[in-house]
Coordinates of C-alpha atoms and ligand atoms in Angstrom, one line a residue:
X1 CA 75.3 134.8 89.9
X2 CA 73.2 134.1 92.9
X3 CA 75.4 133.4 95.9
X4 CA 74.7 130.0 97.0
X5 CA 77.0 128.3 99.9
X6 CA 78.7 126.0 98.5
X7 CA 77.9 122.0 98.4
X8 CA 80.9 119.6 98.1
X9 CA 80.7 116.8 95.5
X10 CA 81.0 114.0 98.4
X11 CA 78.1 114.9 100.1
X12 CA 75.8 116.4 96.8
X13 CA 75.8 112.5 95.9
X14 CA 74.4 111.2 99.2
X15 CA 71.5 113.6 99.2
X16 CA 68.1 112.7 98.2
X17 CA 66.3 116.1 98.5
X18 CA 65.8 116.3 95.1
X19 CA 64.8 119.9 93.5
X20 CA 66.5 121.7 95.8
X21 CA 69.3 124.7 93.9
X22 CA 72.9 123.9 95.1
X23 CA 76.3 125.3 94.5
X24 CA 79.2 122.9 93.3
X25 CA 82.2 124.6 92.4
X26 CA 85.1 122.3 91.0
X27 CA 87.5 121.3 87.5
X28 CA 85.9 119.7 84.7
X29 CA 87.1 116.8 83.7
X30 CA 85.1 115.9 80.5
X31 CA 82.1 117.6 78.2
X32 CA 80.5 115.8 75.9
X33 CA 77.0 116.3 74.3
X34 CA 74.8 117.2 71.5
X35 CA 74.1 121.0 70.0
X36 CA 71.2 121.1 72.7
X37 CA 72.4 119.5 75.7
X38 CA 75.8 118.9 77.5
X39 CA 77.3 117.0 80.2
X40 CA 79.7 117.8 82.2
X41 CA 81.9 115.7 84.7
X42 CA 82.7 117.4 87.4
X43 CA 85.0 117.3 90.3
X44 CA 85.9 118.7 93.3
X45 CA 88.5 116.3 95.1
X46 CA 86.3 115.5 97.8
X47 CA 85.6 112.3 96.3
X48 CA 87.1 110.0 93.4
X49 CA 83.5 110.4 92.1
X50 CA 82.1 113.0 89.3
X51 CA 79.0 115.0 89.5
X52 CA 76.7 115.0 86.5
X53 CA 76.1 118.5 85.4
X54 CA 73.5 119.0 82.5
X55 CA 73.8 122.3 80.7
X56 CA 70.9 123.3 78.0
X57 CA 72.9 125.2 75.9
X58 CA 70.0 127.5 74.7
X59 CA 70.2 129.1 78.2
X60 CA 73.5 130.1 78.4
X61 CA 75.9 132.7 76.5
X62 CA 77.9 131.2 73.6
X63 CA 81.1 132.8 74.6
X64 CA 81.3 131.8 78.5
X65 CA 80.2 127.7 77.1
X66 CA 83.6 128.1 74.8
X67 CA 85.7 128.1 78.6
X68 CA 84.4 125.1 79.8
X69 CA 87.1 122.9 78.8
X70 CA 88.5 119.8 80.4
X71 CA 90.5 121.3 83.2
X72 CA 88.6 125.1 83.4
X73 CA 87.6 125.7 86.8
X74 CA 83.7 126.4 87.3
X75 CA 81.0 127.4 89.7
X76 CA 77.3 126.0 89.4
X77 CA 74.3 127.0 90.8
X78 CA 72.0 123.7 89.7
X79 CA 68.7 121.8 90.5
X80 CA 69.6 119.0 92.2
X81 CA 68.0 115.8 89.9
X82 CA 67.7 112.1 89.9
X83 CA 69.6 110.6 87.8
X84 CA 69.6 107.9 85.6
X85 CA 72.7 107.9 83.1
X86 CA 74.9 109.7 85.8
X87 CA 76.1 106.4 87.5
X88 CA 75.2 108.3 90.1
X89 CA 71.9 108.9 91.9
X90 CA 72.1 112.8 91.8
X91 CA 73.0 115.4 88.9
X92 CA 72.6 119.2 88.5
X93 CA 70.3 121.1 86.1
X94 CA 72.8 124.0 85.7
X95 CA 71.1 127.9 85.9
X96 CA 74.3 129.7 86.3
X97 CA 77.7 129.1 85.9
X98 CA 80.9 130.7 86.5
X99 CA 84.0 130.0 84.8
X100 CA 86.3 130.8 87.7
X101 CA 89.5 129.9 85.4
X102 CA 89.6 129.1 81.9
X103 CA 92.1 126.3 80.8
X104 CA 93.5 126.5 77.5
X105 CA 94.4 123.3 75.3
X106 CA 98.4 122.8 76.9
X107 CA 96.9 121.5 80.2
X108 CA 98.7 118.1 79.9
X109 CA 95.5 116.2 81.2
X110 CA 93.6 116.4 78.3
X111 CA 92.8 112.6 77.9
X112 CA 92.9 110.0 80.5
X113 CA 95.1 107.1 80.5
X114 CA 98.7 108.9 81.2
X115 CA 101.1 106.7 82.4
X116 CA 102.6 107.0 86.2
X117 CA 106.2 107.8 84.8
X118 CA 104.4 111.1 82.6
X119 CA 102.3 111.6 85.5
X120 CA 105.8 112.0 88.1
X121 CA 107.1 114.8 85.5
X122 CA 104.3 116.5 86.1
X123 CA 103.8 116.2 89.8
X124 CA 102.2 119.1 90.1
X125 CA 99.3 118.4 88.0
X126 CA 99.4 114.9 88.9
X127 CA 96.6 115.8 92.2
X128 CA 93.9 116.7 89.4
X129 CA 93.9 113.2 88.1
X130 CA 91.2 110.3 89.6
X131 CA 94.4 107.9 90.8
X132 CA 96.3 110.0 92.3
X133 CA 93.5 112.3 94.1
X134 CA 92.3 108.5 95.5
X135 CA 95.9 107.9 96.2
X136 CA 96.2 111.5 98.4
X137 CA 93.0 111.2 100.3
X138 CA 94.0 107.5 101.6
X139 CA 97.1 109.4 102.7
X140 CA 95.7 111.7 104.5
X141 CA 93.5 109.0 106.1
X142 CA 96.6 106.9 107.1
X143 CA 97.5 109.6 108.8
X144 CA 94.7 109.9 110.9
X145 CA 94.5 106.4 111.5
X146 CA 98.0 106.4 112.8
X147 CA 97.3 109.5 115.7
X148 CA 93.8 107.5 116.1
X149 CA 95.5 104.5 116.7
X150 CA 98.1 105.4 119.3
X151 CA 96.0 108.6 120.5
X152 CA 93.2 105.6 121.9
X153 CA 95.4 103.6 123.5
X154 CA 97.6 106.5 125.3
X155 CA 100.5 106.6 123.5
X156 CA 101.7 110.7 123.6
X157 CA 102.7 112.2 120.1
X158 CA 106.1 113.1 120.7
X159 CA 108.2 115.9 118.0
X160 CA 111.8 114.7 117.7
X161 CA 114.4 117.0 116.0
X162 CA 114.8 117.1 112.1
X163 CA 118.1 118.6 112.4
X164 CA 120.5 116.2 114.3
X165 CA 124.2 116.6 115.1
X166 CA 124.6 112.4 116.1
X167 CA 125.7 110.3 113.2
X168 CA 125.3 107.1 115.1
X169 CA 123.3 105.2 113.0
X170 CA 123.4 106.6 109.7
X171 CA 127.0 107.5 108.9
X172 CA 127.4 107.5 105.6
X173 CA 123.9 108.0 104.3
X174 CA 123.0 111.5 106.0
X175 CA 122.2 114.7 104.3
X176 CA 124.6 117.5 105.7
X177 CA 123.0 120.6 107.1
X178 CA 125.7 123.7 107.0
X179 CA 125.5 127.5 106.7
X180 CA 129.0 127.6 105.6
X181 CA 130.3 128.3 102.3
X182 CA 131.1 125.4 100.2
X183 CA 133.8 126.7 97.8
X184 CA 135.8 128.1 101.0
X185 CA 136.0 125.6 103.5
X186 CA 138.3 126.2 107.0
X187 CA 140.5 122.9 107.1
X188 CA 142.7 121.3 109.8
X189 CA 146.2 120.4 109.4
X190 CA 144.5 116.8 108.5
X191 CA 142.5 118.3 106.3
X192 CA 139.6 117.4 108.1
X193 CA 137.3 119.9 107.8
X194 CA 136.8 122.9 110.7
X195 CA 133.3 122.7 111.7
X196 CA 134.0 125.1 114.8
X197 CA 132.8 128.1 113.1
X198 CA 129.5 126.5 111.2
X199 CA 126.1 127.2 112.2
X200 CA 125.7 124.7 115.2
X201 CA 129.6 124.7 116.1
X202 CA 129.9 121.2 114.9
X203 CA 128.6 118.8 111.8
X204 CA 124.9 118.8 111.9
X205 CA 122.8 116.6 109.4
X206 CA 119.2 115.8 108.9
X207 CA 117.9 112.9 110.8
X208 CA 117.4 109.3 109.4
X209 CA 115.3 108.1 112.1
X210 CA 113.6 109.8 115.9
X211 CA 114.5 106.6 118.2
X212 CA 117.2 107.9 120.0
X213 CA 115.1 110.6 120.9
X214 CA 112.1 108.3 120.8
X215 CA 114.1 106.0 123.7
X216 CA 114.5 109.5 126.1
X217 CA 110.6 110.2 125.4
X218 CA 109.7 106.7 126.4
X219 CA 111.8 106.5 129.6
X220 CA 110.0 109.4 130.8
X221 CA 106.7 109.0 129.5
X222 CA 106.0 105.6 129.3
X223 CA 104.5 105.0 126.0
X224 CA 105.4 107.2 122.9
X225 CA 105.3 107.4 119.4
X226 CA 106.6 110.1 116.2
X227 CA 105.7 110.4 113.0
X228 CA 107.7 113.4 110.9
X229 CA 109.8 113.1 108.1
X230 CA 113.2 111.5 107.8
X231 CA 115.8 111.5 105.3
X232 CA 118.1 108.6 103.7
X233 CA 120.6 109.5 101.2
X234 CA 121.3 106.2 100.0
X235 CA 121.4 106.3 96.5
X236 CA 119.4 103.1 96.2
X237 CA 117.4 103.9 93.2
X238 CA 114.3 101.4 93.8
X239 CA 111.1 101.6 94.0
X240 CA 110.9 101.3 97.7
X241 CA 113.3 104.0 98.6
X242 CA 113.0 107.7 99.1
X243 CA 115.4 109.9 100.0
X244 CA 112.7 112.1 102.4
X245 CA 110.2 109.7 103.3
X246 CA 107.7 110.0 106.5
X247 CA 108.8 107.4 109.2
X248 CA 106.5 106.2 112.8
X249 CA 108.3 105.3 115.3
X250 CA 106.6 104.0 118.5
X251 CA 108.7 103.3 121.9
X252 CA 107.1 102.1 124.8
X253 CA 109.1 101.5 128.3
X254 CA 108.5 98.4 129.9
X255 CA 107.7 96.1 126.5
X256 CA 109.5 93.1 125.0
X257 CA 109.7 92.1 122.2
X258 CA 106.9 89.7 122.4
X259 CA 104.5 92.7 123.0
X260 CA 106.6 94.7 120.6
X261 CA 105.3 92.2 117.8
X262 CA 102.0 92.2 119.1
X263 CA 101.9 96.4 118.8
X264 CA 103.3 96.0 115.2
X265 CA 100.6 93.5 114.4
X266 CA 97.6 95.1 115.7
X267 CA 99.0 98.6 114.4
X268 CA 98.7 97.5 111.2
X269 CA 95.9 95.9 111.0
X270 CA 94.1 98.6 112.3
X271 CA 95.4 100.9 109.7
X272 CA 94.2 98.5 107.2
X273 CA 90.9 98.1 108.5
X274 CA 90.6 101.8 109.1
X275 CA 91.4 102.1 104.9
X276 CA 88.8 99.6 104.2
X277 CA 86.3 101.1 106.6
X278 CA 87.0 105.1 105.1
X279 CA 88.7 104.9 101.9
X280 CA 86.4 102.4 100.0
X281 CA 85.5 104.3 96.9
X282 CA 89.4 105.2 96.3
X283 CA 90.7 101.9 97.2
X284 CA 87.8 100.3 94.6
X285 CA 88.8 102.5 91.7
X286 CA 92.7 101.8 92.3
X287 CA 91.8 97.8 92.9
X288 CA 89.9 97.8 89.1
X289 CA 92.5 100.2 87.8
X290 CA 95.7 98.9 88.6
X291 CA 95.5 95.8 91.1
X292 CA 92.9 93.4 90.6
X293 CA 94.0 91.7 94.0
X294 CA 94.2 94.4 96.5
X295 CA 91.3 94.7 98.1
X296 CA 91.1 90.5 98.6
X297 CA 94.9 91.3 99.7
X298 CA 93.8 93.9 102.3
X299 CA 91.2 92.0 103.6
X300 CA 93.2 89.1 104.5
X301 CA 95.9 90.8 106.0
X302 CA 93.2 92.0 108.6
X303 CA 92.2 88.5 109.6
X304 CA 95.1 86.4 109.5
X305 CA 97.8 86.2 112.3
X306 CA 101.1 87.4 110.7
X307 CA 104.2 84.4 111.1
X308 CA 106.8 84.7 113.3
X309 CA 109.7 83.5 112.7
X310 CA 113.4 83.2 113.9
X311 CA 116.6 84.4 111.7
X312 CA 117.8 81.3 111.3
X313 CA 115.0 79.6 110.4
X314 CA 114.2 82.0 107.4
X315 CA 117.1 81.0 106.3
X316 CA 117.0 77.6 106.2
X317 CA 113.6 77.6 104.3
X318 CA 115.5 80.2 101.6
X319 CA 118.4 77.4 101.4
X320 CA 116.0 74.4 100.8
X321 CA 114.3 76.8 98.2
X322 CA 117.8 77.7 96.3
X323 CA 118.3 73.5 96.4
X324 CA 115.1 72.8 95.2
X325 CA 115.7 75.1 92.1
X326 CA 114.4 78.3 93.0
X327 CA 117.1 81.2 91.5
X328 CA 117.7 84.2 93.8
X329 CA 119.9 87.2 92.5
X330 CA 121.7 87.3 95.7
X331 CA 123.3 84.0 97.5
X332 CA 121.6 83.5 100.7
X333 CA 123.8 82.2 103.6
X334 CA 123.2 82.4 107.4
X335 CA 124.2 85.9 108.0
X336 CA 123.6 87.8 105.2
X337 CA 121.4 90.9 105.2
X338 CA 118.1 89.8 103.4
X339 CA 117.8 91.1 99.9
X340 CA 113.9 92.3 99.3
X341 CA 113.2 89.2 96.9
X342 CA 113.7 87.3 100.2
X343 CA 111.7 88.6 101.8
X344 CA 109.2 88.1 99.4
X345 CA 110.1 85.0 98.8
X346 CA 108.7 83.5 102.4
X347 CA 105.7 85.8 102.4
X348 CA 104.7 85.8 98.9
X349 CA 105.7 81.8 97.9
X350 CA 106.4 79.9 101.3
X351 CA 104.3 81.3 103.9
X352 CA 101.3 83.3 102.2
X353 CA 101.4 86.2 104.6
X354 CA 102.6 88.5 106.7
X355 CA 105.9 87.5 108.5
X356 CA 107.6 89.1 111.3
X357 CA 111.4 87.4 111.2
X358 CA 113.1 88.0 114.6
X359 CA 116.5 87.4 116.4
X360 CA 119.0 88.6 113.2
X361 CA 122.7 88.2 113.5
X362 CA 124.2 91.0 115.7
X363 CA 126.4 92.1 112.7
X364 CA 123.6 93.3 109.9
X365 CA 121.5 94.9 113.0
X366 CA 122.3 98.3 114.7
X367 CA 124.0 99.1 118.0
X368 CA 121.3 99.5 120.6
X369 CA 119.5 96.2 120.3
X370 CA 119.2 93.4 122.6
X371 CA 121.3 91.2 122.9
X372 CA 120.4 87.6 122.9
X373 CA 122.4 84.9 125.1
X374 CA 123.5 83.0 122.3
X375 CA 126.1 86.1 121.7
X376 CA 125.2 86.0 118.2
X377 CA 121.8 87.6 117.9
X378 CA 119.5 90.4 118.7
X379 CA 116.5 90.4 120.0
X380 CA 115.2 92.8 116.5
X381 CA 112.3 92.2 114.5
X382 CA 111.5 92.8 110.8
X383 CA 107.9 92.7 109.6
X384 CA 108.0 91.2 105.5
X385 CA 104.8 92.2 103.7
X386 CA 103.7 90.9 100.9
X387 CA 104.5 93.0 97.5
X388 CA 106.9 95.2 99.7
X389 CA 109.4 93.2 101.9
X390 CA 110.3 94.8 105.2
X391 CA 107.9 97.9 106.0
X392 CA 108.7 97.7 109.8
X393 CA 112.0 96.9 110.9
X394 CA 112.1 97.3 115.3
X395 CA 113.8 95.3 118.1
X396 CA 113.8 95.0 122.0
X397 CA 116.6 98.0 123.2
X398 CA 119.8 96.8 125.1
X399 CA 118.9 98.2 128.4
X400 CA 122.1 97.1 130.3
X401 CA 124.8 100.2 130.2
X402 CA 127.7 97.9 129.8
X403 CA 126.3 96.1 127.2
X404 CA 125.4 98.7 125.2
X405 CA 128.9 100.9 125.8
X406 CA 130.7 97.9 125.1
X407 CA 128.9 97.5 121.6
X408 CA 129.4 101.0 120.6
X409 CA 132.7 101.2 120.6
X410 CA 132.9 97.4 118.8
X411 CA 131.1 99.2 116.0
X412 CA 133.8 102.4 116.1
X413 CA 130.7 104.8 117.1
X414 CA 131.8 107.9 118.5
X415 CA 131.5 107.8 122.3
X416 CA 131.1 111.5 122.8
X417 CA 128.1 112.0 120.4
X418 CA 126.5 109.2 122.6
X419 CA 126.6 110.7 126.5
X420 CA 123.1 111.7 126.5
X421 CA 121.8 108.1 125.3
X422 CA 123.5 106.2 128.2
X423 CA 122.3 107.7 130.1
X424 CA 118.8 106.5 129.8
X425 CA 120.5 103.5 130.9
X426 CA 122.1 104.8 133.7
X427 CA 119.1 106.9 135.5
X428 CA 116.5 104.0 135.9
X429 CA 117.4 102.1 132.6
X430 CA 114.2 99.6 132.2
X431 CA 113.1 97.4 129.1
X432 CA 111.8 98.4 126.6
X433 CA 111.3 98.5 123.1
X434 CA 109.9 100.3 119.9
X435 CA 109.7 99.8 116.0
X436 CA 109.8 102.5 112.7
X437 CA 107.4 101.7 109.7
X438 CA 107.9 103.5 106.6
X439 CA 104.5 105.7 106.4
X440 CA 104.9 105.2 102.2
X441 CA 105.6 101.3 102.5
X442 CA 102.5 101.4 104.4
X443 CA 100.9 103.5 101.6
X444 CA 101.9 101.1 98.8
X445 CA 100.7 98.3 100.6
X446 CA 97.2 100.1 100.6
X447 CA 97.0 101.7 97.7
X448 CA 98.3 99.0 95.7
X449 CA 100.7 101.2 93.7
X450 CA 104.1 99.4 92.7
X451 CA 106.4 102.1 93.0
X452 CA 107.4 104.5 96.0
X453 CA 107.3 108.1 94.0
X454 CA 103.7 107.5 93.4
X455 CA 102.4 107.3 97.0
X456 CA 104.0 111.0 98.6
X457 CA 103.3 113.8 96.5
X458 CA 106.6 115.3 95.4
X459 CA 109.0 112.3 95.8
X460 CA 112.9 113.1 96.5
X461 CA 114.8 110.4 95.0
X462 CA 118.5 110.4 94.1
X463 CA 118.9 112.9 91.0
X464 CA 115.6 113.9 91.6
X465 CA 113.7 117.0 93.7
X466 CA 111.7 119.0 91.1
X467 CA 108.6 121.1 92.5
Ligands
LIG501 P1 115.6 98.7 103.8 O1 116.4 97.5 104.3 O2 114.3 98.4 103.1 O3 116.4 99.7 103.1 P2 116.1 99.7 106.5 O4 116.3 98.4 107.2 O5 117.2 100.5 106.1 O6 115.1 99.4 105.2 P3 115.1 100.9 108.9 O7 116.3 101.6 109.2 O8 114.7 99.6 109.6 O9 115.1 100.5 107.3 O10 113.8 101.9 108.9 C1 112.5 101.5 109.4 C2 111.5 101.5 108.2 O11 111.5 102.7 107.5 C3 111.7 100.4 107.2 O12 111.1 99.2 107.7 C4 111.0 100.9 106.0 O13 109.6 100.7 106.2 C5 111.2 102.4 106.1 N1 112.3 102.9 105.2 C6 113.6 102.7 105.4 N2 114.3 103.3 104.5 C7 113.4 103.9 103.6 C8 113.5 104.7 102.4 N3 114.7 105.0 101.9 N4 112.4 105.1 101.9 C9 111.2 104.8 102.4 N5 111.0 104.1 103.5 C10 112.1 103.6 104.1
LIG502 MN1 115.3 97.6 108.8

């Protein structure tokens, strides 16, 4: 076969210089035809879209045609064409082809229409098919949005650990990280176990969230943000929950909570804007596949200004909703931790869009947040989407060292684990304040999908960490 460089799909179908010879090389999808003539859709991942390939079967060898089978691998060398059947403006007039791997009749994509929970047992095939190749690429432009985003206004991409021996926060829900041998364990006379001898000389887990870290950064370097991996093992089987899911985590010195809102609020609309303005052809296919509503749904998040809203005031609108008839699973009461129907209740039903709810009971919120005068609430903020609940959950920090010792030992946290935190607040302790969005929350909003697995490639989930 001639060697031709090769031409991805995404850019064969914006060219116009028709009768030139390309070379497309990519996985067939379908072949369907006559004894004469076939067609064969073929793609590449470089865009949701197919390109038309036209074989005349009288040109090429009987044997090699038998390999091209949905799935088979295959290099062209073809006259690029105008089209008119193709849907698209270009196809190929095939003059060689290659089968670069054959695909025999137990590949499990044979027809279209599998359904996502099929699709999740077979994660790693699950790339090859049109949703969840459009679901992957507007990843991987979320990404880029994010480090765009931050990157333009100054904000330095900062690498907090993965490993983490402080179980401040998430006691209870972390994954341990040990070298020691589990069927032999050293024990005190307690029975507590020895951790003197494993790997880092004391109990080490993986991290649920960068902000401690994230607060050091940002008292150094002004403005800062992460974006790495984190790890819950709460065995909250929903489909908003992972158990290693991809967090961002801003902190900037100097802001409160006001301007925290504000970053939260432009941040995402620029993310959404960025997916309408890149990701069109993906978020068009998943809008008429699976979400009629989406892209109307992404568009007005961009224009409208989100709510914001007291605590207490949620609540109040939740309790004239439960008198006026409205049935909750979970009682509502001032106080309570907000169940995701919630939530969704005052974006979804009440309000009609976004909604950051601020200043929650001290109680339900973590250890380092502001304090607020009343000596009831904290200065955090949540950010309710609609179809989603909370995807950003952040708060002004408690800058005041007193304040912020005297709260960690009112929640039992271990002082000793802590030393290197307070001391931000005693060398030069300023304002300032920072937020984590869930990069997959973000994702389903997008996308459109409805459940968390289908939005990272090889989802962890409680009872659950094939490929
Ligand atoms: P939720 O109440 O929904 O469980 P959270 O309050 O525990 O979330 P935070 O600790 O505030 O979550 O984490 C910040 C953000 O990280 C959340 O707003 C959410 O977008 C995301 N997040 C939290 N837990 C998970 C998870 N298990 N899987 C995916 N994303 C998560
Ligand atoms: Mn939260």
């Amino acid at each position: 076969m001639e060697k031709i460089s090769r031409t991805k799909i995404v850019d064969l179908l914006k060219r116009e210089d028709f009768g030139t010879m390309v070379n497309v090389k990519g996985w067939v999808r379908t072949r369907r035809g006559s004894k004469q003539v076939n067609f064969i859709a073929l793609n590449d991942g470089s865009t949701i879209n197919n390109v038309q390939v036209v074989v005349d079967l009288s040109n090429f060898d009987e044997e090699m045609l038998k390999l091209i089978t949905t799935g088979a691998c295959i290099s062209v060398n073809g006259l690029m064409v105008e089209s008119v059947g193709s849907g698209q403006k270009v196809e190929l007039q095939a003059k060689e082809i290659e089968v670069l791997g054959a695909c025999d009749n137990t590949y499990p994509l044979q027809k279209k229409g599998h359904s996502l929970e099929f699709l999740r047992e077979i994660a790693h095939l699950r790339p090859r098919t049109n949703t969840f190749g459009a679901v992957f690429r507007i990843r991987h432009n979320m990404a880029m949005a994010i480090h765009q985003f931050f990157h333009q206004r100054g904000f330095v991409y900062f690498h907090t650990p993965i490993i983490t021996a402080s179980d401040c926060e998430g006691a209870g829900q972390m994954f341990q990280v040990t070298t020691k041998n589990l069927y032999d364990l050293k024990k005190d006379e307690n029975g507590a176990i020895i951790y003197d001898d494993d790997f880092f000389g004391k109990q080490a887990s993986l991290t649920v969230s960068g902000q401690l870290e994230g607060e050091l950064a940002a008292t150094a370097l002004g403005a800062i943000y992460t974006f790495g991996p984190t790890f819950r093992a709460e065995n909250s089987n929903t489909p908003r929950h992972l158990a290693e899911f991809w967090m961002v985590e801003p902190e900037v010195a100097f802001n409160d909570i006001i301007d925290n809102m504000d970053l939260a609020e432009d941040f995402i609309k620029f993310c959404v804007q960025w997916a309408l303005d890149n990701c069109m052809d993906d978020i068009k296919f998943l809008n008429d596949m699976f979400d009629k509503e989406l892209i109307e749904r992404l568009q007005s998040v961009v224009k409208e200004d989100f709510i914001r809203l007291p605590y207490t005031e949620g609540i109040q609108i939740l309790e004239k909703a439960v008198l006026d008839g409205h049935k909750f699973e979970f009682p509502i009461y001032w106080g309570v931790d907000l169940a995701s129907e919630h939530e969704r209740y005052l974006v979804e039903n009440h309000f009609k869009r976004p909604v950051i709810l601020t200043d929650y009971p001290k109680e339900i919120k973590a250890f380092y947040m502001k304090q607020n005068e009343d000596g009831k609430t904290v200065r955090a903020m949540d950010v309710l989407f609609p179809k989603i609940g909370e995807i950003i959950g952040g708060s002004e920090r408690e800058a005041d060292y007193d304040k912020l010792a005297t709260r960690i030992q009112e929640m039992d946290i271990p002082m000793k684990d802590m030393w290197w935190y307070l001391d931000t607040r005693r060398f030069g302790t300023c304002p300032h304040s920072g937020f984590g969005l869930g990069f997959e929350r973000l994702l389903l909003f997008v996308t459109g999908m409805a459940n968390i697995r289908d939005v990272i490639p090889f989802p962890r989930t409680p009872r659950n960490a094939e490929f």
